[in-house]
Amino acid sequence: VQDKASSRGEQGFFERNGSALHSAQTVNVVPSANANDPAAGPAGADTSLGAVGKSLMHMNAESQVTGAAKYTDDMPLPADAVHACLVTSTRVHAKILSVDTAPAEKCAGYVAYFGAKDVLGSNAIGAVIKDEEMFATEVVKHYGAVIGVVLADTHEQAVYAARKVAVEYE
């Protein structure tokens, strides 16, 4: 069983570079004779603050600055990957009367449309209080509210098909 620090890759960094977070370290500061010197810090400041005021290298810094870091955009998509584009509201506050996906279904590369009716379980989302909908059901409360998502073979086809979804508002 790994501890949390090693599972996040921190352990190698701390062992390699040392860390004031995991060891007792002090910083010796020589008080400036000049009271107006900002490097001297506030009068009577504690000078044994460990890592405070020190630059610590981020654990991925070396791979990022050398170009060795791998990002999502660097990875090839699987051969059977599909692309998605959100269908969003064009009204600020309106009741949804209908969503017609028939025009999108006729588009080249169209794979599927998913909306609130397709959500298994709860459609409610929110960081702390689940007071928002993942996909709008009856009323859009702001411009750009997500109504659904179109899947297609390419990004361009998904965007084109999503724009073809007809949403009727009251």
PDB file of N, CA and C in Angstrom, residues 47-120:
ATOM      1  N   THR A  47      12.218  34.717  11.438  1.00  0.00           N
ATOM      2  CA  THR A  47      13.099  34.349  10.318  1.00  0.00           C
ATOM      3  C   THR A  47      13.273  32.845  10.200  1.00  0.00           C
ATOM      4  N   SER A  48      12.570  32.037  10.986  1.00  0.00           N
ATOM      5  CA  SER A  48      12.698  30.579  10.901  1.00  0.00           C
ATOM      6  C   SER A  48      11.419  29.982  10.317  1.00  0.00           C
ATOM      7  N   LEU A  49      11.082  30.405   9.112  1.00  0.00           N
ATOM      8  CA  LEU A  49       9.807  30.021   8.517  1.00  0.00           C
ATOM      9  C   LEU A  49       9.896  28.814   7.602  1.00  0.00           C
ATOM     10  N   GLY A  50      11.029  28.148   7.516  1.00  0.00           N
ATOM     11  CA  GLY A  50      11.133  26.960   6.684  1.00  0.00           C
ATOM     12  C   GLY A  50      11.011  27.294   5.213  1.00  0.00           C
ATOM     13  N   ALA A  51       9.969  26.782   4.548  1.00  0.00           N
ATOM     14  CA  ALA A  51       9.805  26.946   3.110  1.00  0.00           C
ATOM     15  C   ALA A  51       9.200  28.282   2.709  1.00  0.00           C
ATOM     16  N   VAL A  52       8.655  29.005   3.660  1.00  0.00           N
ATOM     17  CA  VAL A  52       8.034  30.281   3.322  1.00  0.00           C
ATOM     18  C   VAL A  52       9.100  31.204   2.755  1.00  0.00           C
ATOM     19  N   GLY A  53       8.823  31.765   1.601  1.00  0.00           N
ATOM     20  CA  GLY A  53       9.764  32.671   0.955  1.00  0.00           C
ATOM     21  C   GLY A  53      10.766  31.977   0.057  1.00  0.00           C
ATOM     22  N   LYS A  54      10.756  30.646   0.021  1.00  0.00           N
ATOM     23  CA  LYS A  54      11.662  29.889  -0.839  1.00  0.00           C
ATOM     24  C   LYS A  54      10.935  29.474  -2.109  1.00  0.00           C
ATOM     25  N   SER A  55      11.683  29.325  -3.170  1.00  0.00           N
ATOM     26  CA  SER A  55      11.121  28.787  -4.402  1.00  0.00           C
ATOM     27  C   SER A  55      11.300  27.281  -4.385  1.00  0.00           C
ATOM     28  N   LEU A  56      10.205  26.561  -4.532  1.00  0.00           N
ATOM     29  CA  LEU A  56      10.275  25.105  -4.629  1.00  0.00           C
ATOM     30  C   LEU A  56       9.910  24.703  -6.049  1.00  0.00           C
ATOM     31  N   MET A  57      10.703  23.826  -6.660  1.00  0.00           N
ATOM     32  CA  MET A  57      10.452  23.404  -8.032  1.00  0.00           C
ATOM     33  C   MET A  57       9.246  22.471  -8.074  1.00  0.00           C
ATOM     34  N   HIS A  58       8.347  22.720  -9.023  1.00  0.00           N
ATOM     35  CA  HIS A  58       7.195  21.859  -9.252  1.00  0.00           C
ATOM     36  C   HIS A  58       7.707  20.496  -9.696  1.00  0.00           C
ATOM     37  N   MET A  59       7.034  19.424  -9.282  1.00  0.00           N
ATOM     38  CA  MET A  59       7.539  18.081  -9.569  1.00  0.00           C
ATOM     39  C   MET A  59       7.599  17.767 -11.070  1.00  0.00           C
ATOM     40  N   ASN A  60       6.810  18.432 -11.903  1.00  0.00           N
ATOM     41  CA  ASN A  60       6.846  18.185 -13.348  1.00  0.00           C
ATOM     42  C   ASN A  60       7.612  19.253 -14.115  1.00  0.00           C
ATOM     43  N   ALA A  61       8.225  20.176 -13.430  1.00  0.00           N
ATOM     44  CA  ALA A  61       8.866  21.318 -14.091  1.00  0.00           C
ATOM     45  C   ALA A  61       9.904  20.885 -15.128  1.00  0.00           C
ATOM     46  N   GLU A  62      10.766  19.948 -14.779  1.00  0.00           N
ATOM     47  CA  GLU A  62      11.829  19.542 -15.700  1.00  0.00           C
ATOM     48  C   GLU A  62      11.264  18.974 -17.001  1.00  0.00           C
ATOM     49  N   SER A  63      10.270  18.087 -16.903  1.00  0.00           N
ATOM     50  CA  SER A  63       9.702  17.496 -18.125  1.00  0.00           C
ATOM     51  C   SER A  63       8.937  18.530 -18.939  1.00  0.00           C
ATOM     52  N   GLN A  64       8.334  19.523 -18.261  1.00  0.00           N
ATOM     53  CA  GLN A  64       7.586  20.552 -18.984  1.00  0.00           C
ATOM     54  C   GLN A  64       8.509  21.504 -19.732  1.00  0.00           C
ATOM     55  N   VAL A  65       9.597  21.926 -19.119  1.00  0.00           N
ATOM     56  CA  VAL A  65      10.478  22.885 -19.786  1.00  0.00           C
ATOM     57  C   VAL A  65      11.363  22.230 -20.845  1.00  0.00           C
ATOM     58  N   THR A  66      11.553  20.921 -20.762  1.00  0.00           N
ATOM     59  CA  THR A  66      12.364  20.234 -21.780  1.00  0.00           C
ATOM     60  C   THR A  66      11.513  19.690 -22.918  1.00  0.00           C
ATOM     61  N   GLY A  67      10.190  19.761 -22.778  1.00  0.00           N
ATOM     62  CA  GLY A  67       9.303  19.256 -23.830  1.00  0.00           C
ATOM     63  C   GLY A  67       9.030  17.775 -23.714  1.00  0.00           C
ATOM     64  N   ALA A  68       9.485  17.143 -22.649  1.00  0.00           N
ATOM     65  CA  ALA A  68       9.285  15.701 -22.489  1.00  0.00           C
ATOM     66  C   ALA A  68       7.924  15.356 -21.898  1.00  0.00           C
ATOM     67  N   ALA A  69       7.224  16.326 -21.306  1.00  0.00           N
ATOM     68  CA  ALA A  69       5.924  16.067 -20.684  1.00  0.00           C
ATOM     69  C   ALA A  69       4.914  15.664 -21.754  1.00  0.00           C
ATOM     70  N   LYS A  70       4.052  14.723 -21.404  1.00  0.00           N
ATOM     71  CA  LYS A  70       3.008  14.258 -22.316  1.00  0.00           C
ATOM     72  C   LYS A  70       1.680  14.897 -21.919  1.00  0.00           C
ATOM     73  N   TYR A  71       1.030  15.517 -22.885  1.00  0.00           N
ATOM     74  CA  TYR A  71      -0.272  16.148 -22.676  1.00  0.00           C
ATOM     75  C   TYR A  71      -1.323  15.391 -23.471  1.00  0.00           C
ATOM     76  N   THR A  72      -2.579  15.613 -23.118  1.00  0.00           N
ATOM     77  CA  THR A  72      -3.679  14.923 -23.790  1.00  0.00           C
ATOM     78  C   THR A  72      -3.629  15.134 -25.301  1.00  0.00           C
ATOM     79  N   ASP A  73      -3.325  16.347 -25.739  1.00  0.00           N
ATOM     80  CA  ASP A  73      -3.265  16.625 -27.174  1.00  0.00           C
ATOM     81  C   ASP A  73      -2.112  15.908 -27.877  1.00  0.00           C
ATOM     82  N   ASP A  74      -1.145  15.418 -27.114  1.00  0.00           N
ATOM     83  CA  ASP A  74      -0.023  14.688 -27.696  1.00  0.00           C
ATOM     84  C   ASP A  74      -0.367  13.231 -27.974  1.00  0.00           C
ATOM     85  N   MET A  75      -1.467  12.752 -27.421  1.00  0.00           N
ATOM     86  CA  MET A  75      -1.838  11.345 -27.541  1.00  0.00           C
ATOM     87  C   MET A  75      -2.796  11.146 -28.706  1.00  0.00           C
ATOM     88  N   PRO A  76      -2.556  10.134 -29.516  1.00  0.00           N
ATOM     89  CA  PRO A  76      -3.471   9.879 -30.639  1.00  0.00           C
ATOM     90  C   PRO A  76      -4.819   9.354 -30.135  1.00  0.00           C
ATOM     91  N   LEU A  77      -5.881   9.718 -30.841  1.00  0.00           N
ATOM     92  CA  LEU A  77      -7.206   9.214 -30.494  1.00  0.00           C
ATOM     93  C   LEU A  77      -7.331   7.762 -30.925  1.00  0.00           C
ATOM     94  N   PRO A  78      -8.134   6.983 -30.210  1.00  0.00           N
ATOM     95  CA  PRO A  78      -8.409   5.619 -30.667  1.00  0.00           C
ATOM     96  C   PRO A  78      -9.120   5.666 -32.025  1.00  0.00           C
ATOM     97  N   ALA A  79      -8.978   4.631 -32.804  1.00  0.00           N
ATOM     98  CA  ALA A  79      -9.556   4.596 -34.152  1.00  0.00           C
ATOM     99  C   ALA A  79     -11.075   4.768 -34.143  1.00  0.00           C
ATOM    100  N   ASP A  80     -11.739   4.288 -33.102  1.00  0.00           N
ATOM    101  CA  ASP A  80     -13.202   4.356 -33.050  1.00  0.00           C
ATOM    102  C   ASP A  80     -13.717   5.529 -32.216  1.00  0.00           C
ATOM    103  N   ALA A  81     -12.887   6.528 -31.981  1.00  0.00           N
ATOM    104  CA  ALA A  81     -13.290   7.693 -31.177  1.00  0.00           C
ATOM    105  C   ALA A  81     -14.333   8.526 -31.919  1.00  0.00           C
ATOM    106  N   VAL A  82     -15.246   9.112 -31.143  1.00  0.00           N
ATOM    107  CA  VAL A  82     -16.206  10.046 -31.713  1.00  0.00           C
ATOM    108  C   VAL A  82     -15.979  11.405 -31.067  1.00  0.00           C
ATOM    109  N   HIS A  83     -16.479  12.435 -31.704  1.00  0.00           N
ATOM    110  CA  HIS A  83     -16.315  13.805 -31.220  1.00  0.00           C
ATOM    111  C   HIS A  83     -17.662  14.334 -30.773  1.00  0.00           C
ATOM    112  N   ALA A  84     -17.655  15.257 -29.817  1.00  0.00           N
ATOM    113  CA  ALA A  84     -18.889  15.784 -29.260  1.00  0.00           C
ATOM    114  C   ALA A  84     -18.963  17.293 -29.414  1.00  0.00           C
ATOM    115  N   CYS A  85     -20.183  17.784 -29.542  1.00  0.00           N
ATOM    116  CA  CYS A  85     -20.428  19.220 -29.545  1.00  0.00           C
ATOM    117  C   CYS A  85     -21.728  19.463 -28.788  1.00  0.00           C
ATOM    118  N   LEU A  86     -21.690  20.422 -27.877  1.00  0.00           N
ATOM    119  CA  LEU A  86     -22.870  20.724 -27.072  1.00  0.00           C
ATOM    120  C   LEU A  86     -23.914  21.490 -27.877  1.00  0.00           C
ATOM    121  N   VAL A  87     -25.157  21.186 -27.600  1.00  0.00           N
ATOM    122  CA  VAL A  87     -26.285  21.965 -28.121  1.00  0.00           C
ATOM    123  C   VAL A  87     -26.667  22.897 -26.975  1.00  0.00           C
ATOM    124  N   THR A  88     -26.533  24.201 -27.198  1.00  0.00           N
ATOM    125  CA  THR A  88     -26.766  25.167 -26.125  1.00  0.00           C
ATOM    126  C   THR A  88     -27.907  26.117 -26.484  1.00  0.00           C
ATOM    127  N   SER A  89     -28.481  26.719 -25.457  1.00  0.00           N
ATOM    128  CA  SER A  89     -29.622  27.609 -25.670  1.00  0.00           C
ATOM    129  C   SER A  89     -29.194  28.912 -26.338  1.00  0.00           C
ATOM    130  N   THR A  90     -30.082  29.404 -27.155  1.00  0.00           N
ATOM    131  CA  THR A  90     -29.864  30.692 -27.831  1.00  0.00           C
ATOM    132  C   THR A  90     -30.739  31.777 -27.201  1.00  0.00           C
ATOM    133  N   ARG A  91     -31.383  31.435 -26.101  1.00  0.00           N
ATOM    134  CA  ARG A  91     -32.236  32.374 -25.379  1.00  0.00           C
ATOM    135  C   ARG A  91     -31.707  32.549 -23.959  1.00  0.00           C
ATOM    136  N   VAL A  92     -32.024  33.694 -23.384  1.00  0.00           N
ATOM    137  CA  VAL A  92     -31.558  33.985 -22.031  1.00  0.00           C
ATOM    138  C   VAL A  92     -32.419  33.279 -20.985  1.00  0.00           C
ATOM    139  N   HIS A  93     -33.717  33.339 -21.105  1.00  0.00           N
ATOM    140  CA  HIS A  93     -34.623  32.657 -20.183  1.00  0.00           C
ATOM    141  C   HIS A  93     -35.861  32.288 -20.973  1.00  0.00           C
ATOM    142  N   ALA A  94     -36.073  30.989 -21.174  1.00  0.00           N
ATOM    143  CA  ALA A  94     -37.210  30.564 -21.989  1.00  0.00           C
ATOM    144  C   ALA A  94     -37.607  29.138 -21.655  1.00  0.00           C
ATOM    145  N   LYS A  95     -38.864  28.838 -21.933  1.00  0.00           N
ATOM    146  CA  LYS A  95     -39.368  27.477 -21.758  1.00  0.00           C
ATOM    147  C   LYS A  95     -39.061  26.692 -23.033  1.00  0.00           C
ATOM    148  N   ILE A  96     -38.551  25.479 -22.876  1.00  0.00           N
ATOM    149  CA  ILE A  96     -38.269  24.611 -24.028  1.00  0.00           C
ATOM    150  C   ILE A  96     -39.569  23.911 -24.408  1.00  0.00           C
ATOM    151  N   LEU A  97     -40.017  24.131 -25.638  1.00  0.00           N
ATOM    152  CA  LEU A  97     -41.228  23.466 -26.120  1.00  0.00           C
ATOM    153  C   LEU A  97     -40.897  22.133 -26.778  1.00  0.00           C
ATOM    154  N   SER A  98     -39.802  22.124 -27.567  1.00  0.00           N
ATOM    155  CA  SER A  98     -39.420  20.876 -28.232  1.00  0.00           C
ATOM    156  C   SER A  98     -37.964  20.930 -28.679  1.00  0.00           C
ATOM    157  N   VAL A  99     -37.396  19.737 -28.836  1.00  0.00           N
ATOM    158  CA  VAL A  99     -36.045  19.584 -29.380  1.00  0.00           C
ATOM    159  C   VAL A  99     -36.154  18.582 -30.521  1.00  0.00           C
ATOM    160  N   ASP A 100     -35.866  19.047 -31.733  1.00  0.00           N
ATOM    161  CA  ASP A 100     -35.968  18.200 -32.926  1.00  0.00           C
ATOM    162  C   ASP A 100     -34.564  17.884 -33.437  1.00  0.00           C
ATOM    163  N   THR A 101     -34.190  16.621 -33.331  1.00  0.00           N
ATOM    164  CA  THR A 101     -32.853  16.204 -33.771  1.00  0.00           C
ATOM    165  C   THR A 101     -32.843  15.666 -35.203  1.00  0.00           C
ATOM    166  N   ALA A 102     -34.009  15.595 -35.848  1.00  0.00           N
ATOM    167  CA  ALA A 102     -34.096  15.028 -37.202  1.00  0.00           C
ATOM    168  C   ALA A 102     -33.140  15.700 -38.192  1.00  0.00           C
ATOM    169  N   PRO A 103     -33.028  17.037 -38.212  1.00  0.00           N
ATOM    170  CA  PRO A 103     -32.085  17.652 -39.152  1.00  0.00           C
ATOM    171  C   PRO A 103     -30.626  17.249 -38.877  1.00  0.00           C
ATOM    172  N   ALA A 104     -30.278  17.066 -37.615  1.00  0.00           N
ATOM    173  CA  ALA A 104     -28.911  16.654 -37.265  1.00  0.00           C
ATOM    174  C   ALA A 104     -28.651  15.217 -37.682  1.00  0.00           C
ATOM    175  N   GLU A 105     -29.664  14.381 -37.547  1.00  0.00           N
ATOM    176  CA  GLU A 105     -29.517  12.964 -37.885  1.00  0.00           C
ATOM    177  C   GLU A 105     -29.213  12.750 -39.364  1.00  0.00           C
ATOM    178  N   LYS A 106     -29.567  13.704 -40.209  1.00  0.00           N
ATOM    179  CA  LYS A 106     -29.313  13.608 -41.647  1.00  0.00           C
ATOM    180  C   LYS A 106     -27.896  14.058 -42.023  1.00  0.00           C
ATOM    181  N   CYS A 107     -27.164  14.629 -41.071  1.00  0.00           N
ATOM    182  CA  CYS A 107     -25.819  15.160 -41.355  1.00  0.00           C
ATOM    183  C   CYS A 107     -24.798  14.037 -41.486  1.00  0.00           C
ATOM    184  N   ALA A 108     -23.816  14.264 -42.334  1.00  0.00           N
ATOM    185  CA  ALA A 108     -22.729  13.295 -42.520  1.00  0.00           C
ATOM    186  C   ALA A 108     -21.980  13.111 -41.205  1.00  0.00           C
ATOM    187  N   GLY A 109     -21.689  11.873 -40.859  1.00  0.00           N
ATOM    188  CA  GLY A 109     -20.904  11.568 -39.675  1.00  0.00           C
ATOM    189  C   GLY A 109     -21.678  11.541 -38.371  1.00  0.00           C
ATOM    190  N   TYR A 110     -22.970  11.899 -38.399  1.00  0.00           N
ATOM    191  CA  TYR A 110     -23.779  11.913 -37.189  1.00  0.00           C
ATOM    192  C   TYR A 110     -23.799  10.521 -36.552  1.00  0.00           C
ATOM    193  N   VAL A 111     -23.619  10.477 -35.218  1.00  0.00           N
ATOM    194  CA  VAL A 111     -23.636   9.203 -34.494  1.00  0.00           C
ATOM    195  C   VAL A 111     -24.823   9.150 -33.533  1.00  0.00           C
ATOM    196  N   ALA A 112     -24.979  10.179 -32.687  1.00  0.00           N
ATOM    197  CA  ALA A 112     -26.048  10.140 -31.686  1.00  0.00           C
ATOM    198  C   ALA A 112     -26.276  11.522 -31.086  1.00  0.00           C
ATOM    199  N   TYR A 113     -27.429  11.659 -30.415  1.00  0.00           N
ATOM    200  CA  TYR A 113     -27.762  12.848 -29.635  1.00  0.00           C
ATOM    201  C   TYR A 113     -28.151  12.367 -28.244  1.00  0.00           C
ATOM    202  N   PHE A 114     -27.664  13.056 -27.224  1.00  0.00           N
ATOM    203  CA  PHE A 114     -28.043  12.748 -25.848  1.00  0.00           C
ATOM    204  C   PHE A 114     -28.537  14.016 -25.173  1.00  0.00           C
ATOM    205  N   GLY A 115     -29.657  13.887 -24.474  1.00  0.00           N
ATOM    206  CA  GLY A 115     -30.235  15.003 -23.732  1.00  0.00           C
ATOM    207  C   GLY A 115     -30.666  14.527 -22.358  1.00  0.00           C
ATOM    208  N   ALA A 116     -31.473  15.328 -21.675  1.00  0.00           N
ATOM    209  CA  ALA A 116     -31.901  15.020 -20.312  1.00  0.00           C
ATOM    210  C   ALA A 116     -32.598  13.668 -20.205  1.00  0.00           C
ATOM    211  N   LYS A 117     -33.367  13.296 -21.219  1.00  0.00           N
ATOM    212  CA  LYS A 117     -34.106  12.029 -21.181  1.00  0.00           C
ATOM    213  C   LYS A 117     -33.174  10.821 -21.206  1.00  0.00           C
ATOM    214  N   ASP A 118     -31.953  11.024 -21.645  1.00  0.00           N
ATOM    215  CA  ASP A 118     -31.003   9.917 -21.757  1.00  0.00           C
ATOM    216  C   ASP A 118     -30.129   9.734 -20.518  1.00  0.00           C
ATOM    217  N   VAL A 119     -30.253  10.640 -19.553  1.00  0.00           N
ATOM    218  CA  VAL A 119     -29.432  10.561 -18.343  1.00  0.00           C
ATOM    219  C   VAL A 119     -29.985   9.469 -17.432  1.00  0.00           C
ATOM    220  N   LEU A 120     -29.126   8.527 -17.084  1.00  0.00           N
ATOM    221  CA  LEU A 120     -29.516   7.496 -16.125  1.00  0.00           C
ATOM    222  C   LEU A 120     -29.284   8.066 -14.729  1.00  0.00           C
TER     223      LEU A 120
END
